[in-house]
Amino acid sequence: MTTQYLWAPPAVQSVAVRGQTARLPINRLFFVGRNYHAHAVEMGKPVDKSVERPFYFTKAPQTLTPSSATVAYPPETANYHFEMELVLAIGTGGFRISQADAHQHIYGYACGLDMTRRDLQLVARDKGRPWDLGKDVENSSVCSEIVPMPGVVIDKADLSLSVNGQVKQHSNVDKLIWDIREIIADLSLFYHLQPGDLIYTGTPEGVGAVVSGDVIDGQIEGVGTLQLKVGPAA
């Protein structure tokens, strides 16, 4: 019997795949917090890898936004920040994955932006509250097309972001505190990773605010580029 719904269910979120007509359906969006030393320092929360492990937050798949989109400046913030990140796409599910086997679960990579209501995030952080209002923002998970790289572990790639042509972030993936293998292995201790899970691997230093009318351009060596235009306030 066909299931009937009171209203139409949400559409499946998906991302374009380079060289293919078929799109990659999205399952979950995971984000690694403070995964570059210099960014952790600029946020006032240095990381000591010898005694800490990665931490994560999630966003709803409905926040996913394609590159080249124009998005409204979000409500209830006066400090909307960009964060440029390498995005990892899981292609083969797994649980309690070893670092040695992590590459077997990689489908490909993309360029991503974790747009953040920084003022709300910091208030929540300082009060020990969840980050949802600062992070789980409509249209805030920007993702370029996925570049298929099955089994490839990116351990070095130049990453940069500019706003209106002025470089704001410039680093390299080799500066990740926890690298791709470590992230997959650790996250899979908490979740049964599934095909279509996207992992935003963290942002380097140089994050900052944008205003309506700004144009953000990002690039990751060997992966691609993305762009986001900030429109008028919602």
Short mmCIF file of N, CA and C in Angstrom, two decimals, residues 33-55 122 125-126 131 177-178 203 205:
data_model
loop_
_atom_site.label_atom_id
_atom_site.label_comp_id
_atom_site.label_asym_id
_atom_site.label_seq_id
_atom_site.Cartn_x
_atom_site.Cartn_y
_atom_site.Cartn_z
N GLY A 33 35.08 20.44 14.53
CA GLY A 33 35.36 21.73 15.15
C GLY A 33 36.84 21.91 15.45
N ARG A 34 37.35 23.12 15.27
CA ARG A 34 38.72 23.50 15.65
C ARG A 34 39.74 22.44 15.22
N ASN A 35 39.95 22.32 13.92
CA ASN A 35 40.85 21.29 13.40
C ASN A 35 42.09 21.87 12.74
N TYR A 36 42.32 23.18 12.88
CA TYR A 36 43.58 23.81 12.51
C TYR A 36 44.06 24.58 13.73
N HIS A 37 45.33 24.42 14.10
CA HIS A 37 45.84 25.06 15.31
C HIS A 37 45.63 26.57 15.30
N ALA A 38 45.98 27.22 14.18
CA ALA A 38 45.91 28.68 14.14
C ALA A 38 44.47 29.17 14.29
N HIS A 39 43.51 28.45 13.74
CA HIS A 39 42.11 28.85 13.91
C HIS A 39 41.67 28.63 15.35
N ALA A 40 42.09 27.51 15.95
CA ALA A 40 41.73 27.27 17.36
C ALA A 40 42.24 28.40 18.24
N VAL A 41 43.45 28.86 17.94
CA VAL A 41 44.02 29.96 18.73
C VAL A 41 43.24 31.25 18.52
N GLU A 42 42.86 31.55 17.25
CA GLU A 42 42.13 32.79 17.00
C GLU A 42 40.74 32.76 17.62
N MET A 43 40.21 31.55 17.85
CA MET A 43 38.92 31.43 18.53
C MET A 43 39.07 31.38 20.05
N GLY A 44 40.31 31.47 20.53
CA GLY A 44 40.54 31.50 21.97
C GLY A 44 40.46 30.14 22.64
N LYS A 45 40.54 29.06 21.84
CA LYS A 45 40.43 27.71 22.39
C LYS A 45 41.51 26.81 21.77
N PRO A 46 42.78 26.99 22.16
CA PRO A 46 43.86 26.16 21.61
C PRO A 46 43.59 24.67 21.84
N VAL A 47 44.13 23.85 20.95
CA VAL A 47 43.92 22.41 21.01
C VAL A 47 45.23 21.70 21.31
N ASP A 48 45.20 20.79 22.28
CA ASP A 48 46.34 19.94 22.59
C ASP A 48 45.99 18.52 22.18
N LYS A 49 46.48 18.12 21.02
CA LYS A 49 46.12 16.81 20.47
C LYS A 49 46.54 15.65 21.38
N SER A 50 47.55 15.88 22.21
CA SER A 50 48.04 14.79 23.06
C SER A 50 47.04 14.39 24.14
N VAL A 51 46.12 15.30 24.46
CA VAL A 51 45.15 14.99 25.52
C VAL A 51 43.70 15.16 25.06
N GLU A 52 43.50 15.59 23.81
CA GLU A 52 42.15 15.80 23.30
C GLU A 52 41.90 14.91 22.09
N ARG A 53 40.64 14.77 21.75
CA ARG A 53 40.25 14.07 20.54
C ARG A 53 39.32 14.99 19.75
N PRO A 54 39.05 14.68 18.49
CA PRO A 54 38.20 15.57 17.69
C PRO A 54 36.81 15.71 18.31
N PHE A 55 36.18 16.87 18.03
CA PHE A 55 34.77 17.00 18.39
C PHE A 55 34.00 17.45 17.16
N LEU A 122 29.16 32.18 19.78
CA LEU A 122 30.02 32.50 20.92
C LEU A 122 29.23 32.68 22.21
N ARG A 125 28.47 29.16 23.23
CA ARG A 125 29.68 28.50 23.72
C ARG A 125 30.03 28.95 25.13
N ASP A 126 30.00 30.25 25.35
CA ASP A 126 30.41 30.79 26.64
C ASP A 126 29.42 30.45 27.76
N TRP A 131 25.32 24.78 20.06
CA TRP A 131 25.66 25.78 19.04
C TRP A 131 24.61 25.92 17.94
N ILE A 177 44.78 19.27 12.27
CA ILE A 177 45.22 18.63 13.52
C ILE A 177 44.95 17.14 13.44
N TRP A 178 43.72 16.79 13.08
CA TRP A 178 43.36 15.39 12.84
C TRP A 178 43.15 15.24 11.34
N THR A 203 38.21 24.41 9.39
CA THR A 203 38.64 25.61 8.67
C THR A 203 39.93 26.17 9.27
N GLU A 205 42.77 29.45 9.92
CA GLU A 205 42.65 30.80 10.47
C GLU A 205 42.22 31.80 9.40
#
